[in-house]
Amino acid sequence: MNDTGLPDNSAWNRQVYHRLKLALSLGLRRQLFLAVCDDLHLRNQVAARLHSTLAYPVGQVLYQPSSGQEASTSAYPRLVTLRLNLNEPNPIAQINQWLANYPPPIVGTSKDTPGRPLPIPTFQIVGVEQLTRQTVASQRLFLHYLRLSEKFFATQESSRFLESSILLWVSRPWLSAIQQSAPQFWRWRTGVFVFAGEPTPTTQNLGQPERLSNSKNVKLGNLEQSVLDDLGMEGEIRSPSNTELNFGEDSGLPTEISGNHLQPKEETPLLISESPTTGQKSQDTVKSNTNDSLSLSSLSYVSQELTELVLATINTQTSSEIDGEWQPQELLLEIESLHSQSASGDILAAAYHQLGNLYRLRIEQGQSTLENIMVAIIAYQESISYDENSPQLPDILNDLGTLYWMLYRTPPNLEEGKSYIEQGIEFYQLALKIISPQTHPETYARVQNNLGTAYGDLARFESPAENWQQAVVAYSEALRHRTVESDPLKYAATQNNIGTAYWHLAQYNQPVEHLKKAIAAYKQALAHYNPQDEPLKYGMIQNNIGTAYWNLAQYEQPGENLQLAINVYKEALKYRTAATVPSACAATENNLGTAYWHLANLSQTTKEARQNLLNLCISAYEEAIALAHSLGSVALSFDLFATHNNLGLAHYQLVTDNSFNGDKNKRSHHLEAALDNHLQALNGLSKQPEAYQATFAYVVKTIKAFHNELGIQGQNLALSKVPGHLLPEILPKL
């Protein structure tokens, strides 16, 4: 136990904090730590910083332990913060309940190894001081539970808690009570960390709700949220950063003609910088020699993780940055100097915020590397930990949400994307809790729009119907405070987003209702985009409307809705041209071909109309394929092999239809085109067994059509086009 009889409380508390952080970082099992702090504001700051630093350490995304023994993963916390349940003040039961709800996941599973569970996290318990306001019976019950918990340390009784460590935050009076009334529990302590500070009056929080969550949700253990709520974060937001996600930029993943659904594809959400807050250097900061970047390796106050990341980004500077426009090492040295001078929390917070803004600006300029994102995240989290009262807090939380979302979109993090999206959602929700839509409608709408985007991405991992419904709720809330008059383009963007969310919902329930709502939202968006000023977005939304009509045709008025889809796709192609956006043009041509094919095959379509529609279908597919091949290795938003198959089927159907009146040469032309396209698809589907077998059946069927339409000479022509290794399998089927 430490002696706090030092005149400099700040210096003392920093030392105690670093020792406590080190003790928790070692990952030892069955440790019992007691942290003593009478100043609740200081306790909240320290507990929040411990949680921010240790719960989900962002460095794990970049660096894997050399020993291969992970301390945790980004999807499972190393530190869980729980507020003591005052109605049943049993910390051991709370820990065991949390572990029952969220057992450690199994990692490293393979064919040869069964895998192993991740280590059980350390648990940080806060809220003991609130027992002072409870009945004597409740206080005695808490001490009784501590006495009962002695057996978990003294015996090998089966309990997951045996594998965990605990950090119990108490005030000095409660420390004395534990020493006297739970002596065996006290004897099992590993260490006691005493922070200096004036006691917080017990009446300070009377009448206020408990805000440190004891929720069973893994992510809601985040102490930052509770601390910020507990401090009543309010105040005017100055110079908001206006970081915003927009998505739903494209649509039209292809289908096999056999009837799979077209799917609107959301283009990558973008960080849009309108008036970014880059921050101003505090007059209290100390200028450092920017050429002395080597000294960064010997910083004692700034975390090693942050220092190493900054050094890594310095090595990737562009020429303009090397010329002096971007000097993060100078700012990092200034932060170190501020620490050494015992600068106040708000000054340190401003310096870390400035560092985060520096990297945020770099990310917005296109350099969204893992290292840059990580530095921005750590800097912003440090800023919050030093000043929870910053007027910039809502924008920092919004930016943290967006940065975690970007972490999901940055390779190689796609496999762990769910945890990053959930972390982003957590920050967005926290931002929404500390702002009012009446006083800050623009910021509120921006965060709601971003929240909707994050829920849409989360739907790719779990509970798609529920998460798309959450996206609709968030977008709807954004539209309540994002009006046409205030910003017509942002209003239009959110209408497009909610349209896409409704489209996705239609794939799971109430398809007609949700598709009609999607179309209405898309049309609202379209009304506020001038095709001359925003041709690409205008064409994109037209494409989305076409896809929604195509889907609606599967449920009602197929002829009318398919014709509407065709009309809208053709309108989209006026702006999605091969010259300007060839990949988007190819996607819409592919959609158009599919719509023609479905309209051709309706029972009410006449024979003459069917022949014309099939020819139009062939032309659209051929244009899509030609554009796709011209793009080389550029990623497409549709399956090119499926389009080859679709084109082959259209040629086959055209020539085998009773209404076809072409001569022998035309029949041969269409059948050869059908076979060529099926063979191209077959060549690309070797690793997709089901699709390969279906395409192989198309090849056999087409060769039979050669014989039926053109005789034995036609069959020989077809067989001459087939690769030799396929003949032994094809010939027995003819």
XYZ file of C-alpha atoms in Angstrom:
734
model
C 0.000 0.000 0.000
C 1.317 3.381 -1.003
C 1.851 6.436 1.151
C 0.078 9.441 -0.361
C 1.810 12.025 1.760
C 3.268 13.828 -1.247
C 2.576 17.491 -1.982
C 2.184 16.928 -5.734
C -1.006 14.919 -6.121
C -0.886 14.969 -9.940
C 2.593 13.495 -10.124
C 1.710 10.916 -7.490
C -1.496 9.875 -9.235
C 0.309 9.486 -12.567
C 2.792 7.129 -10.937
C 0.030 5.108 -9.278
C -1.910 4.943 -12.563
C 1.083 3.618 -14.492
C 1.769 0.977 -11.836
C -1.874 -0.113 -11.855
C -1.992 -0.209 -15.636
C 1.183 -2.320 -15.705
C -0.230 -4.740 -13.146
C -3.405 -5.222 -15.183
C -1.471 -5.500 -18.449
C 0.500 -8.532 -17.268
C -2.526 -10.758 -17.735
C -1.929 -12.776 -14.549
C -4.673 -15.010 -13.188
C -6.426 -14.890 -9.807
C -5.143 -11.462 -8.834
C -7.097 -9.259 -6.431
C -6.329 -5.558 -6.804
C -7.904 -2.787 -4.737
C -7.906 0.769 -6.066
C -8.655 3.420 -3.440
C -9.960 6.815 -4.526
C -12.201 9.255 -2.658
C -12.484 11.681 -5.588
C -15.202 10.227 -7.837
C -14.310 12.521 -10.725
C -10.716 11.295 -10.618
C -11.921 7.696 -10.205
C -14.079 8.045 -13.298
C -11.179 9.458 -15.315
C -8.782 6.700 -14.304
C -11.298 3.873 -14.729
C -12.328 5.216 -18.142
C -8.729 5.458 -19.280
C -7.960 1.928 -18.103
C -10.968 0.649 -19.989
C -10.163 2.651 -23.114
C -6.571 1.418 -23.106
C -6.973 -2.204 -22.036
C -10.453 -3.440 -22.978
C -10.033 -3.527 -26.739
C -6.395 -2.653 -27.427
C -6.332 -1.412 -31.005
C -2.701 -2.402 -31.422
C -3.776 -6.017 -31.663
C -5.134 -5.291 -35.096
C -1.620 -4.559 -36.302
C 0.660 -6.634 -34.128
C 0.243 -10.268 -33.198
C 2.158 -11.565 -30.161
C 5.294 -13.382 -31.255
C 4.584 -16.226 -28.864
C 1.271 -16.878 -30.539
C -0.502 -16.671 -27.164
C -3.067 -13.918 -27.606
C -4.074 -11.956 -24.547
C -7.394 -11.328 -26.241
C -8.813 -10.409 -29.594
C -10.562 -7.278 -30.710
C -13.819 -9.215 -30.579
C -13.428 -10.287 -26.918
C -12.345 -7.851 -24.203
C -9.294 -8.065 -21.982
C -10.946 -5.824 -19.382
C -14.659 -5.726 -18.523
C -16.112 -2.902 -16.436
C -19.150 -3.660 -14.273
C -21.074 -1.401 -11.907
C -21.958 -3.098 -8.663
C -25.598 -4.134 -8.528
C -26.821 -2.280 -5.422
C -29.908 -4.480 -5.130
C -27.793 -7.652 -5.000
C -24.240 -6.439 -4.266
C -22.428 -9.678 -5.109
C -19.475 -8.908 -7.421
C -18.529 -12.580 -7.859
C -22.049 -13.473 -8.972
C -22.034 -10.562 -11.414
C -18.742 -11.751 -12.895
C -19.945 -15.334 -13.222
C -23.198 -14.149 -14.819
C -21.256 -12.108 -17.363
C -19.061 -15.091 -18.178
C -22.099 -17.336 -18.500
C -23.559 -14.934 -21.051
C -20.267 -14.345 -22.860
C -17.951 -17.352 -22.512
C -14.509 -16.966 -24.093
C -14.642 -17.821 -27.813
C -12.643 -20.736 -29.192
C -9.804 -19.749 -31.532
C -7.260 -21.664 -33.591
C -9.654 -24.451 -34.589
C -8.571 -26.512 -37.590
C -8.920 -30.018 -38.950
C -5.978 -31.135 -36.827
C -6.434 -29.084 -33.656
C -9.540 -28.513 -31.513
C -8.655 -24.899 -30.778
C -8.470 -23.194 -27.406
C -10.604 -20.662 -25.529
C -9.353 -17.117 -25.186
C -8.276 -16.037 -21.692
C -10.949 -14.825 -19.299
C -10.807 -11.037 -18.945
C -9.984 -9.007 -15.875
C -13.040 -7.431 -14.225
C -13.106 -3.824 -13.002
C -15.873 -3.241 -10.427
C -17.025 0.310 -9.684
C -19.898 1.753 -7.663
C -19.087 0.411 -4.192
C -19.156 3.977 -2.820
C -22.867 4.179 -3.733
C -23.600 1.635 -0.986
C -23.086 4.489 1.494
C -26.508 5.791 0.419
C -28.139 2.360 0.770
C -29.572 0.702 3.860
C -27.335 -0.818 6.510
C -28.701 -4.213 5.470
C -27.425 -3.692 1.911
C -24.006 -2.642 3.186
C -23.755 -5.720 5.402
C -24.915 -7.912 2.522
C -22.016 -6.646 0.373
C -19.478 -7.470 3.079
C -21.169 -10.852 3.548
C -20.689 -11.632 -0.155
C -17.022 -10.659 0.102
C -16.590 -13.086 2.995
C -18.298 -15.816 0.967
C -16.002 -15.091 -1.978
C -12.958 -15.956 0.121
C -13.419 -19.607 -0.865
C -12.802 -18.726 -4.515
C -9.276 -17.703 -3.570
C -8.650 -20.256 -0.847
C -10.010 -23.393 -2.566
C -10.059 -24.943 -6.028
C -13.820 -24.809 -6.231
C -15.103 -24.917 -9.788
C -15.678 -21.369 -10.930
C -14.589 -19.413 -13.952
C -13.734 -16.601 -11.549
C -10.698 -18.648 -10.484
C -9.159 -17.879 -13.857
C -9.891 -14.171 -13.697
C -8.459 -11.189 -11.878
C -10.474 -8.432 -10.251
C -9.920 -4.726 -9.682
C -12.271 -3.402 -6.998
C -12.628 0.385 -6.714
C -13.398 1.563 -3.161
C -13.274 4.719 -1.060
C -11.148 4.899 2.106
C -14.101 4.240 4.445
C -14.999 1.123 2.491
C -11.372 -0.012 2.488
C -11.420 0.110 6.296
C -14.740 -1.740 6.405
C -13.339 -4.524 4.182
C -10.206 -4.844 6.343
C -12.317 -5.235 9.481
C -15.314 -7.231 8.229
C -13.839 -9.407 5.444
C -10.314 -10.079 6.735
C -9.655 -13.197 4.640
C -10.718 -11.354 1.471
C -8.312 -8.569 2.491
C -5.464 -11.050 3.011
C -5.834 -12.392 -0.513
C -5.178 -8.960 -2.028
C -2.375 -8.765 -4.599
C -1.920 -5.009 -4.419
C -3.533 -1.803 -3.199
C -3.281 1.355 -5.317
C -4.157 4.583 -3.508
C -4.970 7.723 -5.488
C -4.718 11.135 -3.831
C -7.694 13.474 -3.976
C -10.373 15.263 -1.986
C -13.422 13.174 -1.071
C -16.509 13.683 -3.214
C -19.526 14.768 -1.135
C -21.941 11.875 -0.774
C -24.852 14.157 -1.703
C -23.388 14.991 -5.106
C -25.292 12.344 -7.016
C -28.501 12.215 -4.994
C -31.476 11.720 -7.215
C -29.422 10.846 -10.253
C -29.783 7.436 -11.921
C -27.032 4.852 -11.863
C -25.232 5.273 -15.173
C -22.378 2.801 -15.064
C -24.032 -0.074 -16.819
C -24.085 -3.582 -15.452
C -25.614 -4.741 -18.723
C -24.933 -8.243 -19.919
C -23.990 -6.883 -23.309
C -20.270 -7.285 -23.984
C -19.876 -3.907 -25.580
C -21.941 -2.004 -23.029
C -19.271 -2.632 -20.466
C -17.578 0.426 -21.935
C -16.918 2.693 -18.966
C -16.391 5.757 -21.140
C -20.087 5.864 -21.869
C -21.019 5.662 -18.212
C -18.459 8.209 -17.081
C -19.568 10.702 -19.687
C -23.208 10.219 -18.769
C -22.373 10.520 -15.097
C -20.712 13.869 -15.672
C -23.761 15.187 -17.529
C -21.956 16.031 -20.750
C -23.615 19.017 -22.380
C -22.597 22.326 -23.855
C -22.502 23.981 -27.222
C -20.698 22.090 -29.976
C -18.258 24.358 -31.725
C -17.041 23.880 -35.262
C -18.397 20.340 -35.806
C -16.251 18.086 -37.939
C -19.075 17.088 -40.318
C -17.652 13.655 -40.953
C -20.371 11.682 -42.683
C -20.900 8.302 -44.259
C -22.958 7.952 -47.404
C -23.766 4.688 -49.061
C -26.134 3.040 -51.480
C -24.228 4.330 -54.443
C -24.802 1.393 -56.761
C -27.139 -1.462 -57.354
C -27.620 -4.447 -59.504
C -25.731 -7.574 -58.592
C -26.610 -10.015 -61.361
C -28.573 -13.183 -61.210
C -28.818 -16.392 -63.094
C -31.787 -16.128 -65.411
C -33.293 -19.046 -63.514
C -34.774 -16.543 -61.097
C -32.418 -15.395 -58.342
C -33.007 -11.883 -57.033
C -31.131 -8.858 -58.178
C -29.489 -7.087 -55.256
C -28.690 -3.397 -54.997
C -25.043 -3.048 -54.131
C -24.001 -0.373 -51.677
C -20.892 1.446 -52.786
C -18.271 2.062 -50.137
C -19.377 4.730 -47.643
C -17.259 7.829 -47.831
C -15.822 10.200 -45.275
C -16.954 13.582 -46.514
C -14.957 16.490 -45.137
C -16.888 19.732 -45.253
C -15.308 21.769 -42.469
C -13.011 19.415 -40.589
C -11.806 20.419 -37.177
C -8.041 20.287 -37.402
C -7.525 22.028 -34.071
C -5.208 24.822 -33.046
C -1.960 24.336 -31.197
C -2.225 25.452 -27.621
C -0.090 28.423 -26.665
C 1.006 26.366 -23.673
C 2.628 23.717 -25.840
C 6.391 23.606 -26.175
C 7.940 23.595 -29.642
C 10.323 20.742 -30.286
C 12.949 20.058 -32.861
C 11.048 18.338 -35.674
C 14.224 16.845 -37.082
C 14.826 14.925 -33.890
C 12.373 12.137 -34.679
C 14.746 9.576 -33.209
C 13.916 10.942 -29.755
C 10.374 9.592 -30.184
C 11.683 6.162 -29.284
C 12.529 7.314 -25.751
C 9.244 8.954 -24.718
C 8.212 8.087 -21.164
C 4.679 9.534 -20.920
C 3.171 8.914 -24.364
C 2.190 5.259 -24.779
C 4.638 3.050 -26.634
C 1.870 1.812 -28.896
C 1.028 5.330 -30.070
C 4.700 6.227 -30.492
C 5.437 3.162 -32.621
C 2.434 3.831 -34.834
C 3.440 7.453 -35.395
C 6.980 6.351 -36.273
C 5.533 3.890 -38.780
C 3.473 6.632 -40.439
C 6.433 9.008 -40.589
C 8.192 6.441 -42.756
C 5.376 6.688 -45.313
C 5.237 10.477 -45.688
C 4.531 11.944 -49.087
C 6.829 14.535 -50.659
C 4.600 17.452 -49.617
C 4.527 16.162 -46.048
C 8.289 15.796 -45.916
C 8.525 19.447 -46.967
C 6.967 20.403 -43.655
C 3.206 20.410 -44.145
C 2.689 17.357 -41.939
C 4.802 16.927 -38.806
C 3.221 14.519 -36.320
C 6.537 13.911 -34.575
C 6.609 17.551 -33.486
C 3.146 17.278 -31.999
C 3.977 14.013 -30.240
C 7.022 15.618 -28.635
C 4.848 18.545 -27.566
C 2.445 16.107 -25.893
C 5.378 14.476 -24.074
C 6.506 17.890 -22.889
C 3.014 18.739 -21.654
C 2.963 15.514 -19.639
C 6.344 16.276 -18.102
C 5.138 19.758 -17.102
C 2.004 18.318 -15.428
C -0.267 20.198 -17.819
C -3.960 20.273 -17.020
C -6.285 17.650 -18.461
C -7.997 19.995 -20.902
C -4.658 21.089 -22.392
C -3.530 17.483 -22.789
C -6.898 16.578 -24.278
C -6.604 19.414 -26.809
C -3.133 18.232 -27.827
C -4.257 14.626 -28.340
C -7.321 15.924 -30.190
C -5.067 17.904 -32.499
C -3.023 14.773 -33.202
C -6.215 12.863 -34.012
C -7.358 15.642 -36.339
C -3.993 15.621 -38.097
C -4.395 11.967 -38.970
C -8.089 12.315 -39.676
C -7.268 14.893 -42.332
C -4.674 12.554 -43.810
C -7.267 9.763 -43.960
C -9.783 12.046 -45.672
C -7.154 12.827 -48.282
C -7.101 9.151 -49.259
C -4.382 7.682 -47.043
C -6.634 5.364 -45.049
C -3.950 2.895 -43.988
C -4.281 0.784 -40.864
C -1.552 2.775 -39.141
C -3.168 6.144 -39.852
C -6.567 4.928 -38.646
C -5.007 3.482 -35.499
C -3.199 6.683 -34.582
C -6.397 8.695 -35.002
C -8.360 6.226 -32.839
C -5.806 6.161 -30.027
C -5.331 9.944 -30.073
C -9.084 10.595 -29.893
C -9.536 8.043 -27.107
C -6.707 9.663 -25.145
C -8.332 13.051 -25.684
C -11.602 11.811 -24.216
C -9.870 10.256 -21.229
C -8.295 13.621 -20.270
C -11.304 15.871 -20.812
C -14.825 14.469 -20.798
C -16.237 18.015 -20.807
C -14.835 19.069 -24.163
C -17.410 20.836 -26.358
C -15.937 18.809 -29.223
C -16.951 15.525 -27.589
C -19.940 14.662 -29.864
C -17.796 15.158 -32.961
C -14.933 13.128 -31.503
C -17.333 10.299 -30.720
C -18.801 10.509 -34.220
C -15.317 10.396 -35.725
C -14.377 7.426 -33.530
C -17.472 5.613 -34.781
C -16.482 6.323 -38.365
C -12.850 5.322 -37.793
C -13.887 1.970 -36.333
C -16.210 1.536 -39.303
C -13.254 2.252 -41.590
C -11.222 -0.301 -39.646
C -13.790 -2.892 -40.717
C -13.425 -1.840 -44.355
C -9.606 -1.850 -44.276
C -7.863 -5.139 -45.184
C -7.064 -7.490 -43.552
C -9.827 -6.758 -41.045
C -12.874 -7.974 -42.959
C -12.998 -11.251 -41.028
C -13.113 -9.407 -37.695
C -15.399 -6.734 -39.080
C -18.350 -7.453 -36.820
C -16.529 -6.329 -33.671
C -15.333 -3.099 -35.307
C -18.815 -2.251 -36.593
C -20.255 -2.865 -33.134
C -17.602 -0.605 -31.629
C -18.517 2.085 -34.174
C -22.212 1.740 -33.310
C -21.340 2.123 -29.644
C -19.582 5.433 -30.278
C -22.421 6.735 -32.471
C -24.974 5.847 -29.795
C -22.880 7.522 -27.134
C -22.674 10.690 -29.243
C -26.454 10.683 -29.606
C -26.896 10.488 -25.827
C -25.057 13.733 -25.187
C -26.605 15.974 -27.836
C -30.111 17.243 -28.344
C -31.746 17.180 -31.801
C -33.446 20.448 -30.903
C -30.226 22.334 -30.183
C -27.860 20.518 -32.576
C -30.033 19.163 -35.414
C -27.214 19.028 -37.986
C -24.850 16.992 -35.800
C -27.693 14.792 -34.588
C -28.822 14.015 -38.151
C -25.250 13.299 -39.278
C -24.666 10.794 -36.479
C -28.045 9.109 -37.071
C -27.213 8.756 -40.760
C -23.863 7.185 -39.882
C -25.545 4.886 -37.379
C -27.895 3.670 -40.098
C -24.927 2.876 -42.339
C -23.209 0.927 -39.557
C -26.347 -1.127 -38.863
C -26.550 -1.918 -42.571
C -23.009 -3.303 -42.483
C -23.710 -5.233 -39.277
C -26.576 -6.930 -41.116
C -23.957 -8.722 -43.228
C -22.782 -10.587 -40.129
C -25.906 -11.288 -38.071
C -29.667 -10.766 -37.706
C -30.074 -9.048 -41.094
C -33.780 -8.289 -40.789
C -33.380 -6.800 -37.316
C -30.324 -4.743 -38.223
C -31.829 -3.398 -41.435
C -34.864 -2.392 -39.392
C -32.516 -0.550 -37.019
C -30.973 1.141 -40.055
C -34.416 2.298 -41.193
C -35.105 3.709 -37.716
C -31.804 5.613 -37.693
C -32.256 7.006 -41.202
C -35.839 7.998 -40.413
C -34.632 9.867 -37.341
C -31.973 11.600 -39.445
C -34.633 12.710 -41.926
C -36.690 14.263 -39.129
C -33.903 16.781 -38.583
C -32.294 16.905 -42.048
C -34.596 18.992 -44.172
C -34.604 19.880 -47.846
C -34.301 23.543 -46.922
C -31.209 23.095 -44.737
C -29.212 20.859 -47.101
C -30.981 19.309 -50.107
C -28.035 17.086 -51.131
C -27.626 15.563 -47.659
C -31.375 15.105 -47.484
C -31.251 13.318 -50.839
C -28.342 11.128 -49.719
C -30.228 9.974 -46.631
C -33.361 9.307 -48.694
C -31.258 7.107 -50.966
C -29.828 5.328 -47.923
C -33.217 4.615 -46.390
C -34.421 3.427 -49.786
C -31.634 0.848 -49.862
C -32.413 -0.173 -46.272
C -36.070 -0.737 -47.224
C -34.916 -2.731 -50.252
C -32.904 -5.044 -48.009
C -35.787 -5.393 -45.555
C -37.962 -6.518 -48.448
C -35.729 -9.565 -48.866
C -36.810 -10.778 -45.398
C -40.375 -9.648 -44.745
C -43.290 -7.622 -46.146
C -41.687 -7.393 -49.603
C -44.405 -5.406 -51.359
C -44.729 -2.806 -48.601
C -40.977 -2.364 -48.186
C -40.244 -2.262 -51.922
C -42.854 0.448 -52.427
C -41.296 2.435 -49.591
C -37.883 1.950 -51.179
C -39.135 3.276 -54.518
C -40.778 6.273 -52.831
C -37.558 7.103 -50.958
C -35.428 6.755 -54.088
C -37.759 9.084 -55.955
C -37.507 11.610 -53.123
C -33.736 11.447 -53.438
C -33.867 11.767 -57.215
C -35.941 14.924 -57.009
C -33.068 16.796 -55.369
C -30.238 15.749 -57.667
C -29.759 17.779 -60.819
C -28.615 15.361 -63.550
C -26.410 18.062 -65.059
C -24.651 18.773 -61.765
C -24.660 15.261 -60.286
C -24.906 12.879 -63.264
C -23.307 9.888 -61.533
C -25.484 10.046 -58.414
C -28.547 10.714 -60.548
C -27.794 7.647 -62.653
C -27.038 5.556 -59.565
C -30.402 6.327 -57.981
C -32.218 5.628 -61.250
C -30.490 2.265 -61.255
C -31.658 1.629 -57.683
C -35.245 2.470 -58.655
C -35.031 0.049 -61.566
C -33.845 -2.752 -59.297
C -36.666 -2.100 -56.825
C -39.232 -2.237 -59.648
C -37.653 -5.488 -60.863
C -38.086 -6.981 -57.403
C -41.647 -5.696 -57.109
C -42.476 -7.444 -60.394
C -41.869 -10.775 -58.657
C -44.883 -10.086 -56.407
C -47.412 -8.000 -58.327
C -48.180 -6.564 -61.779
C -45.114 -8.157 -63.389
C -45.638 -6.740 -66.852
C -46.109 -3.170 -65.657
C -43.299 -3.238 -63.105
C -40.782 -4.906 -65.429
C -41.505 -2.272 -68.077
C -41.002 0.447 -65.455
C -37.686 -1.184 -64.475
C -36.573 -1.230 -68.120
C -37.502 2.410 -68.611
C -35.593 3.478 -65.510
C -32.511 1.400 -66.372
C -32.442 3.019 -69.837
C -32.677 6.432 -68.179
C -29.803 5.513 -65.856
C -27.636 4.573 -68.848
C -27.838 8.157 -70.119
C -25.656 9.108 -67.151
C -23.820 5.846 -66.427
C -22.027 5.777 -69.732
C -19.229 3.535 -70.934
C -17.001 6.583 -71.319
C -17.461 7.980 -67.804
C -18.144 5.019 -65.487
C -17.681 1.789 -67.465
C -18.051 -0.554 -64.476
C -21.314 1.087 -63.378
C -22.512 1.114 -66.985
C -21.780 -2.611 -67.249
C -23.774 -3.300 -64.070
C -26.825 -1.430 -65.349
C -26.593 -3.105 -68.780
C -26.539 -6.439 -66.956
C -29.640 -5.461 -64.975
C -31.363 -4.284 -68.142
C -30.658 -7.602 -69.856
C -32.210 -9.520 -66.962
C -35.311 -7.315 -66.971
C -35.761 -7.870 -70.738
C -35.455 -11.625 -70.252
C -38.108 -11.749 -67.529
C -40.503 -9.596 -69.548
C -39.953 -11.844 -72.581
C -40.949 -14.907 -70.575
C -44.232 -13.617 -69.154
C -47.203 -15.675 -70.311
C -49.013 -12.611 -71.644
C -46.095 -11.556 -73.876
C -46.825 -12.183 -77.562
C -44.501 -14.286 -79.741
C -43.400 -11.266 -81.768
C -42.720 -9.218 -78.658
C -40.814 -12.151 -77.120
C -38.422 -12.339 -80.063
C -37.779 -8.589 -79.889
C -37.255 -8.634 -76.119
C -34.821 -11.556 -76.341
C -32.792 -9.687 -78.947
C -32.730 -6.622 -76.682
C -31.711 -8.874 -73.789
C -28.814 -10.270 -75.846
C -27.628 -6.785 -76.823
C -27.629 -5.597 -73.200
C -25.739 -8.659 -71.937
C -23.199 -8.381 -74.757
C -22.574 -4.747 -73.862
C -22.130 -5.636 -70.190
C -19.650 -8.413 -71.007
C -17.679 -6.300 -73.481
C -17.308 -3.512 -70.928
C -16.334 -5.984 -68.211
C -13.588 -7.519 -70.339
C -12.294 -4.070 -71.285
C -11.811 -3.238 -67.598
C -9.269 -6.005 -67.049
C -8.687 -6.619 -63.352
C -11.095 -3.925 -62.128
C -13.550 -5.389 -59.595
C -17.112 -5.739 -60.878
C -20.346 -5.455 -58.929
C -21.834 -8.455 -60.747
C -20.815 -12.038 -61.486
C -19.371 -12.063 -64.993
C -19.611 -15.853 -65.336
C -23.321 -15.695 -64.438
C -23.786 -13.088 -67.158
C -22.033 -15.344 -69.687
C -24.474 -18.112 -68.735
C -27.435 -15.740 -68.968
C -26.353 -14.612 -72.424
C -25.944 -18.221 -73.504
C -29.445 -19.056 -72.282
C -30.917 -16.066 -74.127
C -29.304 -17.170 -77.422
C -30.526 -20.737 -76.837
C -34.088 -19.686 -76.062
C -34.262 -17.357 -79.054
C -33.353 -20.056 -81.552
C -35.402 -22.879 -79.991
C -38.578 -20.794 -79.671
C -41.350 -21.825 -82.069
C -41.687 -18.244 -83.279
C -38.045 -18.024 -84.484
C -38.010 -17.703 -88.285
C -34.315 -17.223 -88.999
C -32.444 -19.239 -91.615
C -29.870 -21.977 -90.997
C -26.970 -19.523 -90.688
C -28.768 -17.464 -88.052
C -29.659 -20.609 -86.112
C -26.028 -21.685 -86.199
C -24.876 -18.193 -85.131
C -27.097 -18.137 -82.051
C -26.288 -21.701 -81.016
C -22.551 -21.100 -81.417
C -22.871 -17.947 -79.297
C -24.793 -19.908 -76.654
C -22.134 -22.650 -76.545
C -19.235 -20.197 -76.470
C -20.720 -18.311 -73.527
C -21.491 -21.454 -71.545
C -17.957 -22.736 -72.117
C -16.516 -19.413 -70.936
C -18.613 -19.637 -67.795
C -17.634 -23.291 -67.285
C -13.959 -22.378 -67.481
C -14.344 -19.884 -64.627
C -16.466 -22.033 -62.324
C -14.076 -24.913 -61.633
C -14.004 -24.059 -57.912
C -17.801 -23.759 -57.597
C -19.120 -27.332 -57.921
C -22.848 -26.567 -58.031
C -22.546 -23.738 -60.548
C -20.116 -25.850 -62.595
C -22.560 -28.761 -62.823
C -25.457 -26.480 -63.812
C -23.338 -24.875 -66.540
C -22.128 -28.271 -67.734
C -25.790 -29.253 -68.175
C -26.290 -26.094 -70.287
C -23.379 -27.149 -72.509
C -24.873 -30.613 -73.077
C -28.308 -29.145 -73.734
C -26.889 -26.695 -76.285
C -24.979 -29.448 -78.145
C -28.223 -31.430 -78.359
C -29.908 -28.328 -79.821
C -27.186 -28.222 -82.514
C -28.239 -31.753 -83.523
C -31.954 -30.986 -83.375
C -31.698 -27.758 -85.382
C -28.766 -28.487 -87.747
C -28.394 -32.259 -87.855
C -25.259 -34.339 -87.428
C -23.111 -31.657 -89.071
C -24.312 -29.193 -86.489
C -23.453 -31.602 -83.676
C -19.963 -32.148 -85.109
C -19.498 -28.362 -85.294
C -20.477 -28.072 -81.646
C -18.154 -30.892 -80.546
C -15.265 -29.255 -82.397
C -15.626 -26.243 -80.095
C -15.544 -28.278 -76.891
C -12.178 -28.695 -75.091
C -10.882 -32.252 -75.515
C -10.788 -33.068 -71.811
C -14.562 -32.574 -71.606
C -15.514 -34.923 -74.452
C -15.316 -38.219 -72.485
C -17.890 -36.811 -70.058
C -20.123 -35.160 -72.695
C -20.388 -37.888 -75.361
C -22.240 -40.435 -73.188
C -24.896 -37.797 -72.416
C -25.750 -37.014 -76.047
